[in-house]
Amino acid sequence: MSSDTATTELRIRLCIPEPRRNEPIIYTLITEYQLQVNIAAATMGANGIGEGWFDLSLAGPSDRIEEAIAFLRTNGLEVWTESEPTDW
């Protein structure tokens, strides 16, 4: 693990599938990875049905952000970073 303590900010797009909607995913990013999380936009299905899409801004040490992204992907969540080609 790196000792990088400089604050970095990264914008991501996160898809949380319906079966995972009740899990504290954003809470985990804050508590386990000590990141500041800003929800810039979110889309959820009507009446809590369907997947949820979030545009998030993550701020913290770059190694923590990388660990958090790895956590999300390892747990089967779709994540796009601003450096990856998308239709933002």
PDB file of C-alpha atoms in Angstrom:
ATOM      1  CA  MET A   1       0.000   0.000   0.000  1.00  0.00           C
ATOM      2  CA  SER A   2       1.300   3.437  -0.909  1.00  0.00           C
ATOM      3  CA  SER A   3       1.886   6.214   1.619  1.00  0.00           C
ATOM      4  CA  ASP A   4       0.396   8.860  -0.668  1.00  0.00           C
ATOM      5  CA  THR A   5      -1.538  11.294   1.553  1.00  0.00           C
ATOM      6  CA  ALA A   6      -2.184  14.078  -0.973  1.00  0.00           C
ATOM      7  CA  THR A   7      -5.877  14.597  -1.631  1.00  0.00           C
ATOM      8  CA  THR A   8      -7.036  13.605  -5.078  1.00  0.00           C
ATOM      9  CA  GLU A   9     -10.490  13.894  -6.590  1.00  0.00           C
ATOM     10  CA  LEU A  10     -11.963  11.461  -9.082  1.00  0.00           C
ATOM     11  CA  ARG A  11     -15.377  11.446 -10.702  1.00  0.00           C
ATOM     12  CA  ILE A  12     -16.949   8.042 -11.247  1.00  0.00           C
ATOM     13  CA  ARG A  13     -20.224   6.622 -12.491  1.00  0.00           C
ATOM     14  CA  LEU A  14     -21.505   3.690 -10.465  1.00  0.00           C
ATOM     15  CA  CYS A  15     -24.303   1.234 -11.229  1.00  0.00           C
ATOM     16  CA  ILE A  16     -25.840  -0.594  -8.281  1.00  0.00           C
ATOM     17  CA  PRO A  17     -28.033  -3.476  -9.481  1.00  0.00           C
ATOM     18  CA  GLU A  18     -31.435  -3.982  -7.874  1.00  0.00           C
ATOM     19  CA  PRO A  19     -30.394  -7.003  -5.748  1.00  0.00           C
ATOM     20  CA  ARG A  20     -27.626  -4.889  -4.132  1.00  0.00           C
ATOM     21  CA  ARG A  21     -29.661  -1.708  -3.506  1.00  0.00           C
ATOM     22  CA  ASN A  22     -30.057  -2.299   0.229  1.00  0.00           C
ATOM     23  CA  GLU A  23     -26.322  -2.664   0.843  1.00  0.00           C
ATOM     24  CA  PRO A  24     -24.470   0.298   2.391  1.00  0.00           C
ATOM     25  CA  ILE A  25     -22.107   0.758  -0.558  1.00  0.00           C
ATOM     26  CA  ILE A  26     -21.615   4.533  -0.385  1.00  0.00           C
ATOM     27  CA  TYR A  27     -21.383   4.329   3.411  1.00  0.00           C
ATOM     28  CA  THR A  28     -18.569   1.781   2.974  1.00  0.00           C
ATOM     29  CA  LEU A  29     -16.654   4.169   0.700  1.00  0.00           C
ATOM     30  CA  ILE A  30     -16.832   6.785   3.447  1.00  0.00           C
ATOM     31  CA  THR A  31     -16.138   4.646   6.512  1.00  0.00           C
ATOM     32  CA  GLU A  32     -13.832   1.882   5.258  1.00  0.00           C
ATOM     33  CA  TYR A  33     -11.839   3.943   2.758  1.00  0.00           C
ATOM     34  CA  GLN A  34     -12.085   7.337   4.510  1.00  0.00           C
ATOM     35  CA  LEU A  35     -13.204   9.079   1.319  1.00  0.00           C
ATOM     36  CA  GLN A  36     -15.300  12.175   0.936  1.00  0.00           C
ATOM     37  CA  VAL A  37     -18.184  11.270  -1.353  1.00  0.00           C
ATOM     38  CA  ASN A  38     -20.306  13.810  -3.181  1.00  0.00           C
ATOM     39  CA  ILE A  39     -23.364  12.558  -5.053  1.00  0.00           C
ATOM     40  CA  ALA A  40     -23.514  14.786  -8.131  1.00  0.00           C
ATOM     41  CA  ALA A  41     -26.476  12.952  -9.694  1.00  0.00           C
ATOM     42  CA  ALA A  42     -28.511   9.813  -9.132  1.00  0.00           C
ATOM     43  CA  THR A  43     -31.204   7.898 -10.970  1.00  0.00           C
ATOM     44  CA  MET A  44     -33.286   5.197  -9.331  1.00  0.00           C
ATOM     45  CA  GLY A  45     -36.178   3.160 -10.633  1.00  0.00           C
ATOM     46  CA  ALA A  46     -39.699   4.192  -9.646  1.00  0.00           C
ATOM     47  CA  ASN A  47     -40.913   2.722  -6.350  1.00  0.00           C
ATOM     48  CA  GLY A  48     -37.456   1.329  -5.608  1.00  0.00           C
ATOM     49  CA  ILE A  49     -37.524  -1.056  -8.560  1.00  0.00           C
ATOM     50  CA  GLY A  50     -34.544  -1.526 -10.855  1.00  0.00           C
ATOM     51  CA  GLU A  51     -30.916  -0.563 -10.694  1.00  0.00           C
ATOM     52  CA  GLY A  52     -29.521   2.720  -9.452  1.00  0.00           C
ATOM     53  CA  TRP A  53     -27.012   4.943 -11.250  1.00  0.00           C
ATOM     54  CA  PHE A  54     -24.840   7.410  -9.377  1.00  0.00           C
ATOM     55  CA  ASP A  55     -22.408  10.071 -10.529  1.00  0.00           C
ATOM     56  CA  LEU A  56     -20.019  10.394  -7.607  1.00  0.00           C
ATOM     57  CA  SER A  57     -17.039  12.549  -6.837  1.00  0.00           C
ATOM     58  CA  LEU A  58     -14.539  10.740  -4.595  1.00  0.00           C
ATOM     59  CA  ALA A  59     -11.925  12.770  -2.709  1.00  0.00           C
ATOM     60  CA  GLY A  60      -9.058  11.411  -0.637  1.00  0.00           C
ATOM     61  CA  PRO A  61      -5.606   9.882  -0.988  1.00  0.00           C
ATOM     62  CA  SER A  62      -5.147   8.328  -4.428  1.00  0.00           C
ATOM     63  CA  ASP A  63      -4.277   4.909  -2.982  1.00  0.00           C
ATOM     64  CA  ARG A  64      -7.551   4.886  -1.012  1.00  0.00           C
ATOM     65  CA  ILE A  65      -9.515   5.829  -4.132  1.00  0.00           C
ATOM     66  CA  GLU A  66      -7.838   3.003  -6.071  1.00  0.00           C
ATOM     67  CA  GLU A  67      -8.632   0.546  -3.257  1.00  0.00           C
ATOM     68  CA  ALA A  68     -12.263   1.699  -3.192  1.00  0.00           C
ATOM     69  CA  ILE A  69     -12.638   1.287  -6.971  1.00  0.00           C
ATOM     70  CA  ALA A  70     -11.143  -2.221  -6.678  1.00  0.00           C
ATOM     71  CA  PHE A  71     -13.620  -3.001  -3.849  1.00  0.00           C
ATOM     72  CA  LEU A  72     -16.558  -1.904  -6.002  1.00  0.00           C
ATOM     73  CA  ARG A  73     -15.448  -3.906  -9.033  1.00  0.00           C
ATOM     74  CA  THR A  74     -14.513  -6.981  -6.986  1.00  0.00           C
ATOM     75  CA  ASN A  75     -18.032  -6.934  -5.569  1.00  0.00           C
ATOM     76  CA  GLY A  76     -19.570  -7.030  -9.044  1.00  0.00           C
ATOM     77  CA  LEU A  77     -20.547  -3.373  -9.391  1.00  0.00           C
ATOM     78  CA  GLU A  78     -20.117  -1.533 -12.684  1.00  0.00           C
ATOM     79  CA  VAL A  79     -17.794   1.466 -12.325  1.00  0.00           C
ATOM     80  CA  TRP A  80     -16.625   3.944 -14.935  1.00  0.00           C
ATOM     81  CA  THR A  81     -14.014   6.568 -14.200  1.00  0.00           C
ATOM     82  CA  GLU A  82     -13.741   9.916 -15.944  1.00  0.00           C
ATOM     83  CA  SER A  83     -10.600   8.649 -17.718  1.00  0.00           C
ATOM     84  CA  GLU A  84     -12.468   5.766 -19.375  1.00  0.00           C
ATOM     85  CA  PRO A  85     -14.454   6.380 -22.567  1.00  0.00           C
ATOM     86  CA  THR A  86     -18.166   6.815 -21.807  1.00  0.00           C
ATOM     87  CA  ASP A  87     -21.014   9.017 -22.903  1.00  0.00           C
ATOM     88  CA  TRP A  88     -20.941  11.274 -19.824  1.00  0.00           C
TER      89      TRP A  88
END
